[in-house]
Coordinates of C-alpha atoms and ligand atoms in Angstrom, one line a residue:
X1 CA 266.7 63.0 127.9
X2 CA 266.4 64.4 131.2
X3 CA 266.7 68.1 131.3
X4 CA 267.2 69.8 135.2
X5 CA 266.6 73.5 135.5
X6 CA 269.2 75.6 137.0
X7 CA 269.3 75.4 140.6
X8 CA 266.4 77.7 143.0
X9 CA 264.5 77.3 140.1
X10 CA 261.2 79.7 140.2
X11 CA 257.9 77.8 140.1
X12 CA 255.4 81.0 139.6
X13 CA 254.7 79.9 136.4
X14 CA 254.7 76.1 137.2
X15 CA 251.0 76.5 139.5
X16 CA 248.1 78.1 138.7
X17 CA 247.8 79.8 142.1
X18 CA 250.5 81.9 141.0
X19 CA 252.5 81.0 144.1
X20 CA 255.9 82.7 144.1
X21 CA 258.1 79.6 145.3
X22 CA 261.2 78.0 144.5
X23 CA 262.8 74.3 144.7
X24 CA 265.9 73.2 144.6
X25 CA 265.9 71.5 141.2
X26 CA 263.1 70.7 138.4
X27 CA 263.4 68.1 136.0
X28 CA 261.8 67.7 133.2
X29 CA 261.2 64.1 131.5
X30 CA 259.2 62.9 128.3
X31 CA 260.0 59.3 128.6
X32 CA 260.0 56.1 130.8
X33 CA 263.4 56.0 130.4
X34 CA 263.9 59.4 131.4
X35 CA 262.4 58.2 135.1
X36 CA 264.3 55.1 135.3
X37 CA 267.3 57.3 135.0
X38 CA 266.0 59.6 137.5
X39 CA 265.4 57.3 140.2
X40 CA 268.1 55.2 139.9
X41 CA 270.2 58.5 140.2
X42 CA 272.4 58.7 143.5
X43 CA 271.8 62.5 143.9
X44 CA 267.7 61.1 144.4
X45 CA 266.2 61.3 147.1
X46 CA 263.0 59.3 147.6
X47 CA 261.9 60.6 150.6
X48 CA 261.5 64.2 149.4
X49 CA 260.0 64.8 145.9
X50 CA 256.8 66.0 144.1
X51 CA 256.0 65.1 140.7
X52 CA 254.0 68.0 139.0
X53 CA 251.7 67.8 136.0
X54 CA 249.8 71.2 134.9
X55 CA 249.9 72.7 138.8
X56 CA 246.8 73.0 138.7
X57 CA 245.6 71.3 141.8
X58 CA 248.2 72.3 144.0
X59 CA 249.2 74.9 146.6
X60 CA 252.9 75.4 147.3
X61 CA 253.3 77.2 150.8
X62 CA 256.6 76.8 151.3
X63 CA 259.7 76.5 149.2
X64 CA 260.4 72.7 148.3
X65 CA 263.6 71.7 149.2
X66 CA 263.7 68.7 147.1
X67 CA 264.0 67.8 143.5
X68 CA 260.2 68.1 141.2
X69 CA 259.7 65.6 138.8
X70 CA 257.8 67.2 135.8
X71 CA 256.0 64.9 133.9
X72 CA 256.3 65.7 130.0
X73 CA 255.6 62.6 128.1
X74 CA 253.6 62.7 125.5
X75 CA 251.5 60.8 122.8
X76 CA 248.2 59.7 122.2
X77 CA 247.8 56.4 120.6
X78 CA 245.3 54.4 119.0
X79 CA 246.1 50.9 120.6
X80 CA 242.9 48.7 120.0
X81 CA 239.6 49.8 117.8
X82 CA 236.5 48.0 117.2
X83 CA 233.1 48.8 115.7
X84 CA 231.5 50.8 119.0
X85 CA 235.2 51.9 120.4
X86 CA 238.4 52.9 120.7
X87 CA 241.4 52.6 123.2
X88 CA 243.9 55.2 123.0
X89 CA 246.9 55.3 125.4
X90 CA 247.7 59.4 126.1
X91 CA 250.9 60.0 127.7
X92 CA 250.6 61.7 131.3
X93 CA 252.0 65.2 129.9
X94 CA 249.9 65.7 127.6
X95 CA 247.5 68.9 128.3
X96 CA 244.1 67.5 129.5
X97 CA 241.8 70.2 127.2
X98 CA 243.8 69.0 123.9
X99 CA 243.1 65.1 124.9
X100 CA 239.3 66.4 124.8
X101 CA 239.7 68.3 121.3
X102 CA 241.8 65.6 119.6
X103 CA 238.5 63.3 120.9
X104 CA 235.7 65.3 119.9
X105 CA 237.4 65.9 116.2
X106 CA 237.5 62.7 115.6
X107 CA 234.1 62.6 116.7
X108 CA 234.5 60.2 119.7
X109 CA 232.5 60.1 122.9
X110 CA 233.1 60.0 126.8
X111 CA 235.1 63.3 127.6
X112 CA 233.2 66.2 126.0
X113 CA 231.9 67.1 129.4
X114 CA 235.3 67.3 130.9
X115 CA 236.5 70.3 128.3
X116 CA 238.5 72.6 129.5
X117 CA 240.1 71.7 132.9
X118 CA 243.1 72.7 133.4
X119 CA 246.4 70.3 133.8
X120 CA 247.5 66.8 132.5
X121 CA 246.6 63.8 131.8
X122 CA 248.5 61.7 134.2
X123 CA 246.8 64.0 136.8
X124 CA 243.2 63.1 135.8
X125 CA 242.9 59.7 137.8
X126 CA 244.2 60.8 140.5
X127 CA 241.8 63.1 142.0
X128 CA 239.3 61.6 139.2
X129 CA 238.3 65.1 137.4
X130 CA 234.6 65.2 136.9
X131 CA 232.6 68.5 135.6
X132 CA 229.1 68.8 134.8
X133 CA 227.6 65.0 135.1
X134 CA 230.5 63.1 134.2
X135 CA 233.8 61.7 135.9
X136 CA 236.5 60.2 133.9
X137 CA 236.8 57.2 135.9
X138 CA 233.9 56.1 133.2
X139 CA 236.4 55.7 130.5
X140 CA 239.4 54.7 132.3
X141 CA 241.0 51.2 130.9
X142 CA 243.8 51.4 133.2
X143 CA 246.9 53.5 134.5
X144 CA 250.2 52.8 133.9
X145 CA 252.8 54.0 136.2
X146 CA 256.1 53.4 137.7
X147 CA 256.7 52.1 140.9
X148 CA 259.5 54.7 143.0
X149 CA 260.6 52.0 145.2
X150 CA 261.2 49.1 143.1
X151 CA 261.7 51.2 139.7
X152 CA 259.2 48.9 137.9
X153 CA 256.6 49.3 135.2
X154 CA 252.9 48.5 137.0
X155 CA 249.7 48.7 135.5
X156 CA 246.4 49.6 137.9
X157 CA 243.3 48.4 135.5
X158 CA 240.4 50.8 137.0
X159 CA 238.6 48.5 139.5
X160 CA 241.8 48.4 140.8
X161 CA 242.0 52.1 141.6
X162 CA 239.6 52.7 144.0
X163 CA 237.4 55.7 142.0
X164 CA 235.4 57.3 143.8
X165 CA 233.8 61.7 143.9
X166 CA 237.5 63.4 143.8
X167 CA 239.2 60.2 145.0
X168 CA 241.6 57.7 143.8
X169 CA 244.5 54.9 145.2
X170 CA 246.8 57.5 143.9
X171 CA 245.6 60.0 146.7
X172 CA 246.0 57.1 149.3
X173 CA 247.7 53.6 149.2
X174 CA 249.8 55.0 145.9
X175 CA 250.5 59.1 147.2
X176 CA 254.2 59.6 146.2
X177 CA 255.0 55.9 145.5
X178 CA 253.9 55.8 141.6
X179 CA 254.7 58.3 139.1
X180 CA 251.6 57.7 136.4
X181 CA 253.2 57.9 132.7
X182 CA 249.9 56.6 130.8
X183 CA 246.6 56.6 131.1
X184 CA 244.5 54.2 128.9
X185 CA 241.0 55.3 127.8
X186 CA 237.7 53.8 126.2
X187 CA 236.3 55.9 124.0
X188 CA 233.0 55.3 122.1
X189 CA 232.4 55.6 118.5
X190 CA 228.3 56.1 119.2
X191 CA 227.6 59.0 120.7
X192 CA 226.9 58.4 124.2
X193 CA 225.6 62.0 125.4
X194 CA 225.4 63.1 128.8
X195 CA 223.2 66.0 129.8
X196 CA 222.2 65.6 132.7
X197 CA 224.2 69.2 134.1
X198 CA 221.8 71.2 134.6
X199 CA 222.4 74.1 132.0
X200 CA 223.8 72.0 129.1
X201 CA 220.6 71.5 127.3
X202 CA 219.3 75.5 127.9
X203 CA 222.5 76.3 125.9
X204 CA 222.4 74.1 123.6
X205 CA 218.8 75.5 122.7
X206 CA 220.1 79.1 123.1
X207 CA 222.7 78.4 120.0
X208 CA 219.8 76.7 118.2
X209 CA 221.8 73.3 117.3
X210 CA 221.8 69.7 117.7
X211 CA 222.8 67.9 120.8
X212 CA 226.2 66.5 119.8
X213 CA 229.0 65.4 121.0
X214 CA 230.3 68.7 119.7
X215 CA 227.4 71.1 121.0
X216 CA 228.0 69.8 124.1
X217 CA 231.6 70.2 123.8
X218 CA 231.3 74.1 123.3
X219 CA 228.6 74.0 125.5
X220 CA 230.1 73.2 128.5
X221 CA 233.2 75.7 127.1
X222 CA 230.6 78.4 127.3
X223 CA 229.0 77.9 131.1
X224 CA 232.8 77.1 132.5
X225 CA 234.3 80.2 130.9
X226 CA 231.1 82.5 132.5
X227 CA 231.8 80.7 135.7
X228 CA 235.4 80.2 136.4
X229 CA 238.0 82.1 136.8
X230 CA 241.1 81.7 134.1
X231 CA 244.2 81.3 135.9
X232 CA 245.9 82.9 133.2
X233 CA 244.3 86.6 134.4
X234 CA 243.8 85.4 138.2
X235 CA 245.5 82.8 140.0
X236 CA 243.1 79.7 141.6
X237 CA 243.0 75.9 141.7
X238 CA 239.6 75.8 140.6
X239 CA 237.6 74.5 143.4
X240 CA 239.8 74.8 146.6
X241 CA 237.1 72.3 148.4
X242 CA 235.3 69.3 147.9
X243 CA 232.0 68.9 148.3
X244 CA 231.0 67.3 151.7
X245 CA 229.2 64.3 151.3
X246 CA 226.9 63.5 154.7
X247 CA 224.0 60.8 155.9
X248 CA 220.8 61.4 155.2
X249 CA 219.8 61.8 159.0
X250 CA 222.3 65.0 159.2
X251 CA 221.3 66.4 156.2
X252 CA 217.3 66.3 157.7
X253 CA 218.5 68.0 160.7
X254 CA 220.8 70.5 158.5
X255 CA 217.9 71.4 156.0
X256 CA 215.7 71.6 159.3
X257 CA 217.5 75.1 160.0
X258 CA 218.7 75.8 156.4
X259 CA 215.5 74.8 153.8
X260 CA 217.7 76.3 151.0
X261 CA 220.3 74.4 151.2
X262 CA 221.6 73.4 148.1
X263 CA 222.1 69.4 147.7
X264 CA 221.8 66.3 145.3
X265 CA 220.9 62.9 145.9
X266 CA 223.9 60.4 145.5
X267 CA 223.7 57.0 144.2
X268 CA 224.4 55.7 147.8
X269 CA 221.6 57.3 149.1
X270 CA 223.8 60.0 151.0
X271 CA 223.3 63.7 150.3
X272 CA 226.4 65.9 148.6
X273 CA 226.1 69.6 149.4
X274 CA 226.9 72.5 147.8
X275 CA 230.1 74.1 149.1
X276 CA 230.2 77.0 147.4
X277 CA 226.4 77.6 148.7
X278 CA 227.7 77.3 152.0
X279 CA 230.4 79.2 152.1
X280 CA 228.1 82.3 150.4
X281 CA 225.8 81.6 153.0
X282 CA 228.8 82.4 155.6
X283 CA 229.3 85.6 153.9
X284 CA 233.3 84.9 152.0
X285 CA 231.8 85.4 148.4
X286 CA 233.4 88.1 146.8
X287 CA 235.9 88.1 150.3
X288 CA 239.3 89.9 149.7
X289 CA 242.5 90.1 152.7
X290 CA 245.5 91.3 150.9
X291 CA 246.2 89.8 148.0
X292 CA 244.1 86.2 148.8
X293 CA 240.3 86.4 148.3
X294 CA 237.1 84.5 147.3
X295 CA 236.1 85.2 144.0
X296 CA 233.4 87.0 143.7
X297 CA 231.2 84.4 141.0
X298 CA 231.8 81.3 142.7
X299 CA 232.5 81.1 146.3
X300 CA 234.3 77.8 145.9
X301 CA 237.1 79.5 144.1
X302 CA 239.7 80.4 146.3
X303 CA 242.3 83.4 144.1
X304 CA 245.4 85.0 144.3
X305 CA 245.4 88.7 143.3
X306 CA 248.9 88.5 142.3
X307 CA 251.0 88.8 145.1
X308 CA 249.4 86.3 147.9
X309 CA 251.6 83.5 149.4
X310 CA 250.5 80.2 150.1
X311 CA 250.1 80.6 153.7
X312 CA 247.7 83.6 153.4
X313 CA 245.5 81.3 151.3
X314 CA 245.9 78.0 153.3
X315 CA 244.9 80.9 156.5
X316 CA 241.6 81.8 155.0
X317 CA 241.0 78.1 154.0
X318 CA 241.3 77.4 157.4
X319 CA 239.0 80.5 158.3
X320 CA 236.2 79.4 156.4
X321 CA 236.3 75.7 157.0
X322 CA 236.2 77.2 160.8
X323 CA 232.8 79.4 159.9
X324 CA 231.3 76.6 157.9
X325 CA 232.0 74.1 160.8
X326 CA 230.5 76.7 163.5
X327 CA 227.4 77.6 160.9
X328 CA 226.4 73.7 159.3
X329 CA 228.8 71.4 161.3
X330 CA 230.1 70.2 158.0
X331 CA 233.8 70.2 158.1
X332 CA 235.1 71.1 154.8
X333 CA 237.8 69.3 153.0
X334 CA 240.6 71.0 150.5
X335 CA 239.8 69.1 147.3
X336 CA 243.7 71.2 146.4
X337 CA 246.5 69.4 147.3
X338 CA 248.8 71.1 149.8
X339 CA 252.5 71.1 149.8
Ligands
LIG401 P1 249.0 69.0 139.4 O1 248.4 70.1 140.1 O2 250.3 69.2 138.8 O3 249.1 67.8 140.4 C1 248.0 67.4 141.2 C2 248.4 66.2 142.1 O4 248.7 65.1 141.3 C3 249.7 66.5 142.9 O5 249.6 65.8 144.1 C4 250.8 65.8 142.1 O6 251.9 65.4 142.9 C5 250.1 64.6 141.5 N1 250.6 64.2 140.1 C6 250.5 65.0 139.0 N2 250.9 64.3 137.9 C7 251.3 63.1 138.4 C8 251.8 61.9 137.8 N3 252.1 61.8 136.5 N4 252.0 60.8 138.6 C9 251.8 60.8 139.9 N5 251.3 61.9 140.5 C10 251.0 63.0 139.8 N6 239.2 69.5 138.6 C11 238.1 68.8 138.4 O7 238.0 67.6 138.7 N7 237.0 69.3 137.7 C12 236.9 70.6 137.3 O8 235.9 71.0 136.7 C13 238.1 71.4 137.5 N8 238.1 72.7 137.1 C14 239.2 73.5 137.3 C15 239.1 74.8 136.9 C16 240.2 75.6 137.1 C17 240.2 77.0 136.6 C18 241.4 75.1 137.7 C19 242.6 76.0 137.9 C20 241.4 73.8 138.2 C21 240.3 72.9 138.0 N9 240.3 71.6 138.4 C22 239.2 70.8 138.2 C23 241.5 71.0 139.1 C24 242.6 70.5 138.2 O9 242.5 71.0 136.9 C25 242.6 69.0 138.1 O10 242.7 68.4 139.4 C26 243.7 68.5 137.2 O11 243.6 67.1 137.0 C27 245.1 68.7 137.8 O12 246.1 68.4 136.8 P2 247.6 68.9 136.9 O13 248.3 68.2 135.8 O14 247.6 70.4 136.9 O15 248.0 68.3 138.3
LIG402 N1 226.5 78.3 144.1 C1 226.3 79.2 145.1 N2 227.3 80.1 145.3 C2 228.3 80.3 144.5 C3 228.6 79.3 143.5 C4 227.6 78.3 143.3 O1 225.3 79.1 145.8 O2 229.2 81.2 144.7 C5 225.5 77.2 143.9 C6 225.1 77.2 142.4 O3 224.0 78.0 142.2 C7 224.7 75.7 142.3 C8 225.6 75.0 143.2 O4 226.1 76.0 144.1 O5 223.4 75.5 142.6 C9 226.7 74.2 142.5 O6 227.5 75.1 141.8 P1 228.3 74.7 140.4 O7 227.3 73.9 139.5 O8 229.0 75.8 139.9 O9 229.3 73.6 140.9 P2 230.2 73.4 142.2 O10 229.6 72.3 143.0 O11 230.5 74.7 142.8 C10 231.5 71.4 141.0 C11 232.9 71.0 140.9 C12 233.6 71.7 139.8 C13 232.9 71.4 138.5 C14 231.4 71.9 138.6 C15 230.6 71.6 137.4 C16 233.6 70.2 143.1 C17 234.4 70.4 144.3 N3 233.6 71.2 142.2 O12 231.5 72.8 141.5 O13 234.9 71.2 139.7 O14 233.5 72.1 137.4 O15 230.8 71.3 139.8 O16 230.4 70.2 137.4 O17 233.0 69.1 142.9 C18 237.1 71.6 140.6 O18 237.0 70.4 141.0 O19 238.2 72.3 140.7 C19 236.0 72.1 139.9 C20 236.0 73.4 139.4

């Protein structure tokens, strides 16, 4: 059943930014049915809606005058298994950390690396969430979704959506014209360990303990809790930029003026750079104007104090993409989503 919150609905507690915003109506559905019945509603209005997952990605800088579809379906199911894997369909509102402990319990492999970031499932193709050497584009079967024009069940099988660092169909061709209700995911019965992250394997050792799928589990648990802010006790979006991906020719003119620059080698043969690096180098770390800083462990971080407004932190976004530009010419580019 659909349930709709009361009218000017508050949404503070609906983003991790902390962004004290209202809309005009949220509603909250936990089945396919529940959007069929949504969009084939008069009072809809497909020109003006956002569907919302965790929040977590997502700065509000305005009050949104249209209706929010929150996406609360749930399940994870075991839909195929064979002797090295398992497909499991999760439903899109299902909280992205308790995918990754229901997998490592049962002693499956593929998303240990990806513990503990915030939001939902149904959010995790879209921007493709990667964290320390892996991306979960590597054990996506396919998407399911509905269409918001034609109200129709699709299915998007992974080649089909166009992963890539950050990036997804859902961010371009598909932006507000699918709502994603399932994601379907390979996970492998043989542990298939990833440590590549620098940092993984130095804890590990430091606890004294087998690499596993669980050590590396708690691992990466330990680093992102020293690292990151927890939105519970400080609003943020976790990274609030990507990181710019150039030709190799720039980069040799960059690293010409800059030998520290911090970068890694992609598979393309381009060069991604270090953001946060960048924007320490340009003096924000640690930056505070009111209420809307940048935290002071990881200059990528963009935080609310508790009282900023959206437009105070989209402003300082916009003044240090402005002294990155003038400093590296590297324009930098909101990995957040920006309503
Ligand atoms: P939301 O913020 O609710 O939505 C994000 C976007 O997806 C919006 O455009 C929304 O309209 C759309 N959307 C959401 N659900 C659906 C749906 N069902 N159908 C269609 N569209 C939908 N990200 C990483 O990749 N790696 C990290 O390591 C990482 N660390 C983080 C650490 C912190 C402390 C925080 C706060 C965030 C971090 N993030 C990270 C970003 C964030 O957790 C991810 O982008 C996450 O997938 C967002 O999920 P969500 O449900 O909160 O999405
Ligand atoms: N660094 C600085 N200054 C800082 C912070 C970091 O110079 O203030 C340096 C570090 O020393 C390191 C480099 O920058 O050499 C990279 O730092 P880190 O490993 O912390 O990763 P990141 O590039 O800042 C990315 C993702 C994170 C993900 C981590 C771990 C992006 C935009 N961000 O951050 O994802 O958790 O790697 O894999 O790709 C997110 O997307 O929201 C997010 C948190």
């Amino acid at each position: 059943m659909v349930k709709k919150t009361e009218a000017n609905y508050c949404l503070k507690k609906n983003n991790t930014f902390g962004i004290n915003v209202k809309c005009n109506t949220l509603l909250r559905v936990n089945s396919e049915n529940d959007i069929f019945q949504v969009l084939n509603s008069n009072n809809f209005n497909k020109d003006d809606f956002l569907i919302l997952g965790g929040g977590s990605n997502i700065l509000f800088t305005k009050n949104f005058d249209g209706s929010i579809i929150k996406n609360e379906i749930k399940g994870i199911e075991i839909i195929q298994e064979c002797e090295e894997y398992i497909s499991v369909k999760v439903g899109a509102g299902e909280n992205w950390h308790d995918l990754v402990l229901w997998s490592v319990k049962k002693n499956l492999s593929g998303i240990e690396n990806l513990a503990l970031i915030p939001g939902n499932v149904g959010a995790a193709p879209i921007q493709n969430i990667g964290a320390y050497g892996a991306e979960v584009k590597d054990v996506i079967v396919k998407v399911c979704a509905i269409s918001i024009k034609d109200i129709t069940l699709k299915q998007y099988l992974n080649k089909h959506c166009n992963f890539e660092y950050r990036d997804s169909i859902f961010k371009h061709q598909l932006k507000n014209k699918v709502i994603i209700t399932h994601v379907i995911f390979q996970l492998s019965k043989k542990p298939n360990l990833n440590t590549t992250y620098n940092g993984i394997i130095e804890e590990i050792e430091k606890q004294n303990v087998e690499i596993t799928t669980k050590s590396i589990f708690n691992a990466v648990i330990k680093i992102r809790s020293e690292k990151l802010p927890d939105p519970k006790v400080i609003g943020n979006c976790g990274s609030f930029f990507k990181n710019p991906i150039i030709s190799l020719k720039k980069f040799e003119s960059i690293e010409k003026k800059f030998p520290e620059i911090i970068n890694y080698k992609t598979k393309d043969g381009k060069i991604k750079i270090a953001a946060a690096w960048m924007i320490e180098s340009c003096g924000w770390k640690g930056y505070r104007s009111g209420d809307a800083g940048v935290h002071s462990n990881q200059s990528l971080v963009l935080v609310n104090y508790g009282r900023s407004t959206g437009n105070e932190i989209l402003e300082l976004s916009k003044e240090i993409i402005k002294s990155v530009k003038q400093k590296f010419d590297i324009t930098l580019i909101p990995e957040v989503n920006i309503i």
